[in-house]
């Protein structure tokens, strides 16, 4: 008993100094603290009550805060909500590392109101950040775990967990779920951790007599804000995942994608009438109530919309409504042979269906020029947003984007994400943002060509290559890229740089078709390596800069969007950093304080209100 108390005291001492340890020592300390506290927790009955209370407090609060207390949280929203086909279905989303916070929030939002979001550290400690606590999941629910972590197909791990580690974490979480709740499936949504990872997790779970269906991914996983998961740029493909279960003979067998994801499956007959061909659990479709998920097979452009409008009207008379409609297009592309055979046309059709029917629409294009693409249209979305995912690129159509300007970021997998206005000018500027030195000229060209293809007959008047502080592209490298693109695309090429997010870009270089030389507008000054220059040797803002800020502050200016005042902190003596801070201050000079701060925290105010006077 004394040893237990001494161990507990030692662990408490370690916690008190954990923040000042080096990264390597901190990792070792966290592992040791978790090991010792978990050992004590497993043997609570041996200790006197006072020690038990301390151990429980350490286990349920201190351990959780040590690691998970540093993790971020993101709001879970219902913008892209999709109804579950089974009224008893429930999702438990499990996040295995801090950098996945946004993506797990997307997953939880897909089934808003029917999910719990759990953050779990590598030691098995967890906290619920959205939805009911595990112990409060309603009786009779059927739970599916959706676990997101980084996969490693060399180490055969996900979230740094072997199959045995993963199984233990799943079983630990399951212990907190009421016995009246059935856990039926586990979906491992991380990038590929090896073809047999999911099967090996199932084998480990079976050792404790737990036999859910276990699925895992076989490629690079991307989770978008829709809450939809794509694997190696494909959506719902048998080739991109594995799924396993034990059959009635105790053998592990593969499980195909279930078609049981809809309340009702319909087709449209030659007369344009909806025909019910299947329902969930063979239920009479006339007895369904509430929000429904409906699938249309072999839908044709000419009759699908009217058939769905009619079917929606029938459902409303019985207190039901199609909230999510998944349409599989028919044997030919809907716009095949037409001059407007673009993904944009499919997006416009999906938006029309959403407006007329009042439902979320997903179009699965199964044939023609755009086979393999998926179109998403949501009824409650702002700016009439439509998202299309094709094997070659992704498009976000929205009224939020500038009409004559189409932008996207260079993508290392050569699948650019294009931001395209719904109604755009016939004359377009294409803007590619390069934030990494690991680009290639060939892939930049490829992605620009893909963007041009999506624009159909629109005329591209110029192409801009934009960089930001993440990557300061050297001038000679910029010239080489401009010459290459100019030769291949025969259009004006501009090279611009953005010093600070949301600030105006600076034109550095340009070249028109058939110009013999590149025109230099401005040089991009490269910042010097960080120097620990004493604060008293830092250069203040020039008198000219201060006068300009003071003068501008007397004029009407746009206010800060969400705050009353901003404090800009310059952390290097470098003149370029100082000037960039000045440019940012120029947007809201009356609501800004500029502080210069060296590494040890010593600081001075060089413009605006003193900190204590804000």
XYZ file of C-alpha atoms in Angstrom:
614
model
C 0.000 0.000 0.000
C 2.856 2.354 0.781
C 4.469 1.501 -2.563
C 1.215 2.427 -4.321
C 1.039 5.754 -2.536
C 4.698 6.471 -3.299
C 4.233 5.586 -6.988
C 1.201 7.846 -7.190
C 3.109 10.713 -5.582
C 5.991 10.234 -8.021
C 3.599 10.337 -10.992
C 2.016 13.508 -9.627
C 5.480 15.059 -9.358
C 6.202 14.141 -12.985
C 2.978 15.763 -14.125
C 3.984 19.000 -12.409
C 7.109 19.300 -14.598
C 5.850 17.674 -17.817
C 5.596 20.974 -19.712
C 9.281 21.852 -19.287
C 10.627 18.493 -20.496
C 12.185 18.067 -23.927
C 9.955 16.430 -26.542
C 11.786 13.099 -26.345
C 11.781 13.039 -22.533
C 8.129 14.090 -22.461
C 7.135 11.124 -24.649
C 8.984 8.739 -22.333
C 7.439 10.357 -19.260
C 3.895 10.166 -20.648
C 4.334 6.475 -21.445
C 5.646 5.761 -17.948
C 2.921 7.788 -16.237
C 0.178 6.022 -18.191
C 1.679 2.585 -17.531
C 1.963 3.121 -13.771
C -1.459 4.699 -13.314
C -3.170 1.993 -15.379
C -1.418 -0.677 -13.288
C -2.663 0.973 -10.100
C -6.171 1.324 -11.545
C -6.352 -2.393 -12.319
C -5.602 -3.210 -8.664
C -7.797 -0.636 -6.914
C -9.280 -3.177 -4.518
C -5.909 -3.634 -2.820
C -5.655 0.000 -1.717
C -7.233 2.028 1.037
C -10.041 4.382 0.079
C -7.953 7.565 0.051
C -5.501 6.052 -2.455
C -8.386 4.729 -4.571
C -9.835 8.230 -4.809
C -6.480 9.684 -5.900
C -5.949 6.943 -8.516
C -9.463 7.372 -9.941
C -9.000 11.133 -10.124
C -5.652 10.678 -11.887
C -7.048 8.076 -14.304
C -10.271 9.869 -15.268
C -9.067 13.487 -15.309
C -5.316 14.042 -15.107
C -4.352 11.377 -17.672
C -6.935 12.646 -20.138
C -5.809 16.264 -19.816
C -2.094 15.451 -20.160
C -2.338 14.628 -23.860
C -5.901 15.261 -25.018
C -5.992 18.611 -23.234
C -3.613 19.914 -25.905
C -5.784 18.689 -28.803
C -7.987 21.110 -30.700
C -11.744 20.842 -31.172
C -13.843 21.775 -34.196
C -17.536 22.512 -34.343
C -19.714 19.730 -35.768
C -22.346 21.190 -38.119
C -25.375 19.713 -39.874
C -24.826 21.430 -43.241
C -24.072 18.146 -45.035
C -26.324 15.908 -42.939
C -27.445 12.612 -44.520
C -30.169 10.480 -42.854
C -29.247 6.939 -41.814
C -31.355 4.247 -43.480
C -31.862 2.405 -40.178
C -33.619 4.385 -37.445
C -31.543 2.516 -34.852
C -28.198 3.151 -36.539
C -25.605 5.202 -34.639
C -22.023 6.218 -35.384
C -19.093 6.500 -32.966
C -16.300 8.473 -34.667
C -12.854 7.911 -33.123
C -9.999 10.377 -33.783
C -6.475 9.038 -33.194
C -4.307 12.158 -33.619
C -4.671 15.903 -33.086
C -4.134 16.868 -36.742
C -7.304 15.011 -37.802
C -9.697 17.186 -35.781
C -11.343 18.872 -38.764
C -11.822 15.618 -40.669
C -13.470 13.754 -37.799
C -15.797 16.736 -37.315
C -16.772 16.311 -40.973
C -17.501 12.606 -40.397
C -19.644 13.356 -37.345
C -21.528 16.063 -39.247
C -22.569 13.630 -41.977
C -24.865 11.925 -39.468
C -25.499 14.952 -37.282
C -27.586 14.055 -34.242
C -26.831 10.349 -34.648
C -23.149 10.272 -33.789
C -20.631 10.644 -30.979
C -17.138 12.016 -31.640
C -14.360 10.596 -29.465
C -10.735 11.741 -29.283
C -8.361 8.972 -28.132
C -4.636 9.317 -27.469
C -2.027 6.623 -28.067
C -2.302 5.474 -24.443
C -6.007 4.664 -24.730
C -7.297 7.692 -22.815
C -10.344 9.247 -24.438
C -12.779 12.133 -24.197
C -16.100 12.815 -25.946
C -16.151 16.157 -27.797
C -19.530 15.832 -29.553
C -22.679 13.810 -28.988
C -23.797 11.667 -26.062
C -21.282 9.994 -23.773
C -20.685 6.362 -24.704
C -22.621 5.221 -21.655
C -25.602 7.353 -22.709
C -26.101 5.954 -26.218
C -29.819 5.031 -26.278
C -30.924 1.430 -25.786
C -31.477 -0.584 -28.955
C -29.061 1.390 -31.109
C -26.758 -0.379 -33.589
C -23.321 1.192 -33.361
C -20.684 1.396 -36.060
C -17.202 2.562 -35.044
C -15.549 4.825 -37.645
C -11.868 5.193 -36.726
C -9.622 7.773 -38.381
C -5.843 7.652 -37.988
C -2.742 7.808 -40.172
C -1.996 4.442 -41.786
C 1.492 3.060 -42.394
C 1.661 0.082 -44.748
C 5.343 -0.493 -43.910
C 4.902 -0.658 -40.143
C 1.385 -2.159 -40.579
C -0.083 0.359 -38.154
C -2.896 2.888 -38.020
C -2.620 5.762 -35.609
C 0.689 4.140 -34.538
C -1.328 1.094 -33.434
C -0.719 -2.496 -34.461
C -3.762 -4.668 -35.132
C -3.559 -5.936 -31.541
C -3.310 -2.377 -30.168
C -6.275 -1.266 -32.268
C -8.384 -4.201 -31.109
C -7.608 -3.397 -27.470
C -8.672 0.237 -27.925
C -11.901 -0.839 -29.631
C -12.684 -3.292 -26.840
C -11.934 -0.647 -24.210
C -14.382 1.780 -25.842
C -16.984 -0.961 -26.230
C -16.828 -1.596 -22.466
C -18.233 1.899 -21.881
C -21.228 1.313 -24.185
C -24.403 -0.119 -22.581
C -25.013 -3.845 -23.034
C -28.391 -2.918 -24.544
C -26.546 -1.375 -27.505
C -25.230 -3.639 -30.272
C -21.855 -2.818 -31.855
C -22.124 -4.342 -35.338
C -19.303 -2.869 -37.421
C -15.860 -1.258 -37.315
C -14.690 0.937 -40.204
C -10.949 1.728 -40.212
C -10.841 4.900 -42.305
C -7.136 5.688 -42.221
C -4.824 5.339 -45.217
C -3.755 1.791 -46.031
C -2.060 0.030 -43.107
C -1.586 -3.150 -45.134
C -4.052 -5.326 -47.049
C -4.582 -7.630 -44.051
C -4.771 -4.979 -41.337
C -8.554 -5.088 -41.051
C -8.609 -8.875 -41.049
C -5.941 -8.968 -38.336
C -7.955 -6.546 -36.193
C -10.969 -8.850 -36.561
C -8.885 -11.865 -35.487
C -7.740 -9.984 -32.378
C -11.314 -8.943 -31.556
C -12.495 -12.523 -31.935
C -10.108 -13.560 -29.148
C -12.511 -11.687 -26.845
C -15.548 -13.170 -28.638
C -16.388 -9.915 -30.437
C -17.177 -10.456 -34.133
C -18.242 -7.281 -35.943
C -17.787 -6.615 -39.650
C -14.370 -4.912 -39.985
C -13.496 -2.850 -43.067
C -10.297 -0.995 -43.964
C -8.961 1.105 -46.844
C -6.415 0.084 -49.476
C -5.096 3.458 -50.591
C -4.745 7.148 -49.807
C -7.791 8.341 -47.843
C -9.260 11.838 -48.185
C -12.136 13.131 -46.055
C -13.923 16.189 -47.418
C -16.175 18.651 -45.625
C -19.179 16.705 -46.894
C -18.223 13.928 -44.480
C -17.642 11.680 -47.495
C -14.524 9.512 -47.694
C -12.601 8.958 -50.934
C -9.894 6.327 -51.321
C -7.284 6.845 -54.033
C -9.673 9.409 -55.558
C -12.565 6.942 -55.899
C -15.867 6.842 -54.033
C -17.474 3.573 -52.923
C -15.290 1.209 -54.941
C -14.818 -2.461 -54.057
C -11.230 -2.190 -55.285
C -10.332 0.448 -52.685
C -11.323 -1.391 -49.494
C -11.510 -4.739 -47.750
C -14.206 -5.943 -45.370
C -14.278 -9.128 -43.314
C -16.569 -11.032 -40.973
C -16.916 -14.482 -39.427
C -19.570 -16.655 -41.085
C -21.805 -19.158 -39.320
C -19.062 -21.786 -39.638
C -16.509 -19.621 -37.839
C -14.551 -18.832 -41.006
C -13.429 -15.362 -42.050
C -15.111 -14.314 -45.304
C -15.001 -11.163 -47.432
C -17.995 -8.820 -47.276
C -19.015 -6.814 -50.386
C -20.358 -3.270 -50.164
C -23.858 -3.509 -48.766
C -26.742 -2.282 -50.891
C -28.697 -1.920 -47.649
C -28.093 1.807 -47.285
C -31.459 3.072 -48.456
C -35.016 2.984 -47.207
C -36.302 2.624 -50.762
C -34.754 1.709 -54.129
C -36.675 2.761 -57.237
C -36.366 2.749 -61.007
C -38.162 4.890 -63.572
C -40.203 3.037 -66.205
C -40.502 3.994 -69.865
C -43.546 6.095 -69.085
C -41.560 8.165 -66.604
C -43.246 6.685 -63.541
C -41.360 5.752 -60.344
C -41.358 2.028 -59.594
C -40.361 0.683 -56.173
C -38.118 -2.363 -56.611
C -36.755 -2.798 -53.082
C -37.213 -1.526 -49.521
C -35.275 -1.869 -46.279
C -36.317 -5.102 -44.526
C -39.000 -5.537 -47.230
C -41.171 -2.967 -45.497
C -44.208 -1.639 -47.383
C -42.917 1.671 -48.770
C -46.277 3.309 -47.981
C -45.582 2.864 -44.267
C -42.314 4.793 -44.135
C -42.334 8.024 -42.126
C -39.877 10.876 -41.602
C -36.639 11.547 -43.486
C -35.769 8.893 -46.059
C -32.737 7.944 -48.108
C -33.731 6.778 -51.596
C -31.746 5.265 -54.443
C -32.564 5.545 -58.155
C -31.072 2.922 -60.478
C -30.403 3.552 -64.171
C -31.725 7.092 -64.019
C -32.108 8.926 -67.338
C -31.881 12.678 -67.884
C -35.245 12.883 -69.646
C -37.480 11.398 -66.971
C -35.741 11.105 -63.597
C -36.517 14.620 -62.315
C -40.270 14.474 -62.995
C -40.506 10.952 -61.582
C -38.833 12.047 -58.350
C -41.067 15.118 -58.043
C -44.102 12.823 -58.314
C -42.685 10.322 -55.821
C -41.858 13.072 -53.322
C -45.473 14.260 -53.524
C -46.723 10.718 -52.823
C -44.434 10.349 -49.817
C -45.537 13.654 -48.293
C -49.122 12.379 -48.058
C -47.922 9.683 -45.635
C -45.650 11.916 -43.532
C -42.398 10.957 -45.251
C -39.851 12.850 -47.311
C -36.832 11.997 -49.451
C -34.007 13.908 -47.744
C -31.156 12.156 -49.573
C -31.464 10.819 -53.127
C -28.648 8.801 -54.696
C -29.006 8.578 -58.470
C -27.045 6.113 -60.582
C -27.058 7.428 -64.143
C -28.150 5.118 -66.932
C -26.272 3.307 -69.671
C -25.280 6.471 -71.539
C -23.920 9.719 -70.206
C -26.705 12.245 -69.684
C -25.084 14.830 -71.952
C -23.232 12.475 -74.300
C -22.834 13.913 -77.798
C -23.897 17.397 -76.693
C -21.600 20.454 -76.755
C -22.288 21.031 -73.040
C -21.046 17.579 -72.002
C -19.091 18.862 -68.985
C -19.162 18.133 -65.281
C -20.596 21.629 -64.958
C -23.732 20.430 -66.780
C -24.131 17.527 -64.370
C -23.666 19.936 -61.475
C -26.350 22.248 -62.836
C -28.738 19.327 -63.249
C -28.104 18.174 -59.673
C -28.745 21.707 -58.374
C -32.037 21.856 -60.330
C -33.101 18.536 -58.832
C -32.308 19.832 -55.339
C -34.351 22.982 -55.913
C -37.403 21.246 -57.393
C -37.482 18.213 -55.075
C -36.128 19.776 -51.874
C -33.591 16.996 -51.271
C -29.861 16.425 -51.156
C -28.821 14.894 -54.471
C -25.856 12.640 -55.240
C -25.283 11.700 -58.886
C -23.075 8.687 -59.557
C -21.987 8.958 -63.202
C -21.497 5.387 -64.396
C -20.839 5.828 -68.117
C -19.668 8.196 -70.807
C -16.889 10.777 -70.812
C -17.197 11.465 -67.077
C -17.643 7.913 -65.828
C -16.472 7.559 -62.234
C -17.379 11.116 -61.204
C -19.729 11.865 -58.305
C -21.812 15.040 -57.973
C -23.016 16.344 -54.586
C -25.754 18.954 -54.175
C -27.154 19.899 -50.745
C -30.439 21.672 -50.023
C -29.288 23.763 -47.039
C -25.981 24.962 -48.435
C -25.029 28.605 -48.894
C -24.114 30.168 -52.257
C -25.755 27.288 -54.220
C -22.609 25.230 -53.669
C -22.057 22.048 -55.696
C -19.102 19.706 -55.275
C -17.996 17.267 -57.971
C -15.329 14.620 -57.491
C -13.909 13.076 -60.646
C -10.909 10.787 -61.121
C -8.970 13.743 -62.592
C -9.954 16.728 -60.461
C -12.409 18.070 -57.890
C -14.630 21.102 -58.461
C -16.364 23.345 -55.952
C -18.971 25.464 -57.758
C -20.258 28.382 -55.713
C -21.620 31.898 -56.013
C -19.025 32.833 -53.381
C -16.182 32.846 -55.924
C -15.267 35.812 -58.144
C -16.859 35.489 -61.573
C -13.738 36.009 -63.692
C -11.269 34.210 -61.481
C -10.756 30.463 -60.976
C -8.242 29.381 -58.367
C -6.814 26.100 -57.105
C -3.819 24.844 -55.155
C -1.126 22.680 -56.705
C -1.790 19.080 -55.690
C 1.009 16.565 -55.229
C -1.291 13.725 -56.311
C -2.194 15.607 -59.510
C -5.873 15.881 -58.546
C -6.415 19.650 -58.231
C -9.341 21.090 -56.263
C -10.848 23.834 -58.448
C -12.887 26.728 -57.037
C -15.231 27.783 -59.846
C -17.994 30.439 -59.781
C -21.402 29.124 -60.852
C -21.887 32.051 -63.230
C -18.491 32.991 -64.583
C -17.364 35.470 -67.196
C -16.463 34.181 -70.665
C -12.973 35.622 -70.063
C -11.140 33.883 -67.221
C -7.972 34.254 -65.161
C -6.643 30.896 -63.955
C -4.721 31.025 -60.679
C -2.585 28.142 -59.381
C -1.187 28.433 -55.844
C 2.127 26.638 -55.248
C 2.968 26.167 -51.559
C 5.673 23.529 -51.837
C 9.111 23.216 -53.379
C 8.266 19.626 -54.352
C 6.268 20.608 -57.440
C 7.187 19.725 -61.023
C 6.690 21.902 -64.088
C 4.979 19.010 -65.847
C 2.385 18.556 -63.101
C 1.726 22.302 -62.935
C 1.006 22.202 -66.673
C -1.168 19.095 -66.312
C -3.301 20.676 -63.612
C -3.741 23.903 -65.554
C -4.835 21.873 -68.583
C -7.368 19.984 -66.453
C -8.747 23.288 -65.207
C -9.031 24.601 -68.773
C -10.923 21.464 -69.786
C -13.552 22.093 -67.115
C -14.114 25.637 -68.430
C -15.447 24.422 -71.769
C -15.637 27.289 -74.255
C -14.526 30.023 -71.847
C -11.431 31.977 -72.882
C -8.435 31.973 -70.521
C -6.894 35.425 -70.831
C -4.011 34.811 -68.417
C -2.568 32.380 -65.905
C -1.226 33.410 -62.530
C 1.291 31.412 -60.526
C 0.896 32.460 -56.891
C 3.154 31.746 -53.925
C 2.797 32.646 -50.246
C 5.043 32.610 -47.153
C 4.930 28.801 -47.106
C 7.197 28.750 -50.154
C 9.367 31.586 -51.476
C 10.069 30.355 -55.008
C 13.529 31.578 -56.130
C 13.514 34.069 -58.988
C 15.407 31.910 -61.492
C 13.121 28.978 -60.741
C 10.145 31.287 -61.308
C 11.549 32.370 -64.670
C 12.092 28.775 -65.765
C 8.488 27.910 -64.887
C 7.089 30.974 -66.672
C 9.063 30.246 -69.851
C 7.883 26.620 -69.809
C 4.202 27.469 -69.294
C 4.312 30.305 -71.836
C 5.663 27.975 -74.503
C 3.132 25.223 -73.753
C -0.026 27.295 -73.225
C 0.495 30.378 -75.438
C -1.151 32.747 -72.959
C 0.027 35.546 -70.662
C 1.734 34.133 -67.546
C 2.100 36.156 -64.330
C 4.106 35.305 -61.238
C 2.709 36.895 -58.056
C 3.390 36.585 -54.328
C 1.186 37.099 -51.251
C 3.124 38.197 -48.173
C 0.345 37.703 -45.610
C -2.923 35.723 -45.898
C -5.798 37.816 -47.306
C -3.459 40.642 -48.312
C -3.058 41.963 -51.846
C -0.716 40.039 -54.124
C 2.444 41.590 -55.580
C 3.201 41.150 -59.285
C 6.810 40.002 -59.645
C 7.210 38.669 -63.195
C 5.148 38.414 -66.383
C 5.429 37.227 -69.960
C 3.046 37.648 -72.886
C 2.927 35.199 -75.788
C 5.829 35.770 -78.168
C 7.566 38.201 -75.806
C 11.315 37.574 -76.149
C 12.002 38.202 -72.449
C 10.289 37.990 -69.102
C 9.361 41.382 -67.660
C 10.539 41.939 -64.077
C 8.078 44.066 -62.076
C 9.494 43.549 -58.582
C 12.046 41.316 -56.906
C 10.962 38.952 -54.145
C 13.324 39.720 -51.291
C 14.158 36.538 -49.442
C 14.018 36.773 -45.652
C 17.238 36.174 -43.786
C 17.580 33.245 -41.367
C 16.245 33.976 -37.890
C 18.690 35.973 -35.798
C 18.432 36.449 -32.038
C 18.983 40.190 -32.404
C 18.512 42.064 -29.097
C 15.291 44.031 -29.128
C 17.032 47.383 -28.660
C 18.769 46.793 -32.027
C 15.535 46.133 -33.947
C 14.526 48.706 -36.551
C 11.300 50.528 -35.656
C 8.708 51.420 -38.226
C 9.972 54.332 -40.291
C 8.515 57.754 -39.584
C 6.940 57.651 -43.030
C 5.189 54.375 -42.183
C 3.957 55.686 -38.822
C 2.685 58.892 -40.449
C 0.827 56.898 -43.069
C -0.840 54.683 -40.461
C -1.754 57.692 -38.330
C -3.248 59.525 -41.316
C -5.189 56.503 -42.538
C -6.540 55.890 -39.024
C -8.363 59.247 -39.208
C -10.239 58.187 -42.356
C -13.296 55.887 -42.544
C -12.008 52.310 -42.707
C -13.662 48.888 -42.886
C -13.960 47.395 -39.401
C -12.490 44.091 -38.312
C -15.030 41.363 -39.042
C -15.243 39.625 -35.658
C -13.082 41.609 -33.235
C -12.688 45.116 -31.852
C -8.891 45.250 -31.933
C -5.965 43.284 -33.336
C -2.430 42.893 -31.976
C 0.174 42.137 -34.652
C 3.300 40.547 -33.173
C 6.540 40.842 -35.154
C 8.844 38.030 -34.007
C 11.967 38.726 -36.082
C 14.164 41.782 -36.594
C 14.167 41.146 -40.351
C 13.105 44.209 -42.339
C 10.857 42.222 -44.655
C 8.919 40.857 -41.675
C 8.573 44.389 -40.289
C 7.298 45.703 -43.635
C 4.842 42.816 -43.984
C 3.480 43.604 -40.523
C 3.089 47.237 -41.576
C 1.136 46.228 -44.695
C -1.249 44.126 -42.616
C -1.727 46.993 -40.142
C -2.620 49.303 -43.039
C -5.954 47.501 -43.517
C -7.287 48.501 -40.055
C -4.890 51.155 -38.657
C -7.350 52.518 -36.071
C -7.889 49.066 -34.568
C -4.300 47.823 -34.532
C -1.385 47.594 -32.130
C 2.017 46.428 -33.422
C 4.296 44.653 -30.957
C 7.909 43.606 -31.548
C 8.844 40.565 -29.453
C 12.097 38.627 -29.170
C 12.297 34.922 -28.333
C 12.491 35.332 -24.551
C 9.215 37.291 -24.508
C 10.721 40.750 -24.092
C 8.605 43.126 -26.180
C 7.861 46.718 -27.094
C 4.882 48.458 -28.701
C 5.912 50.361 -31.846
C 2.473 51.486 -33.048
C -1.008 51.916 -31.610
C -2.419 51.623 -28.118
C -0.261 50.193 -25.372
C -1.465 46.713 -24.473
C -2.811 47.769 -21.063
C -4.815 50.579 -22.707
C -6.766 48.363 -25.124
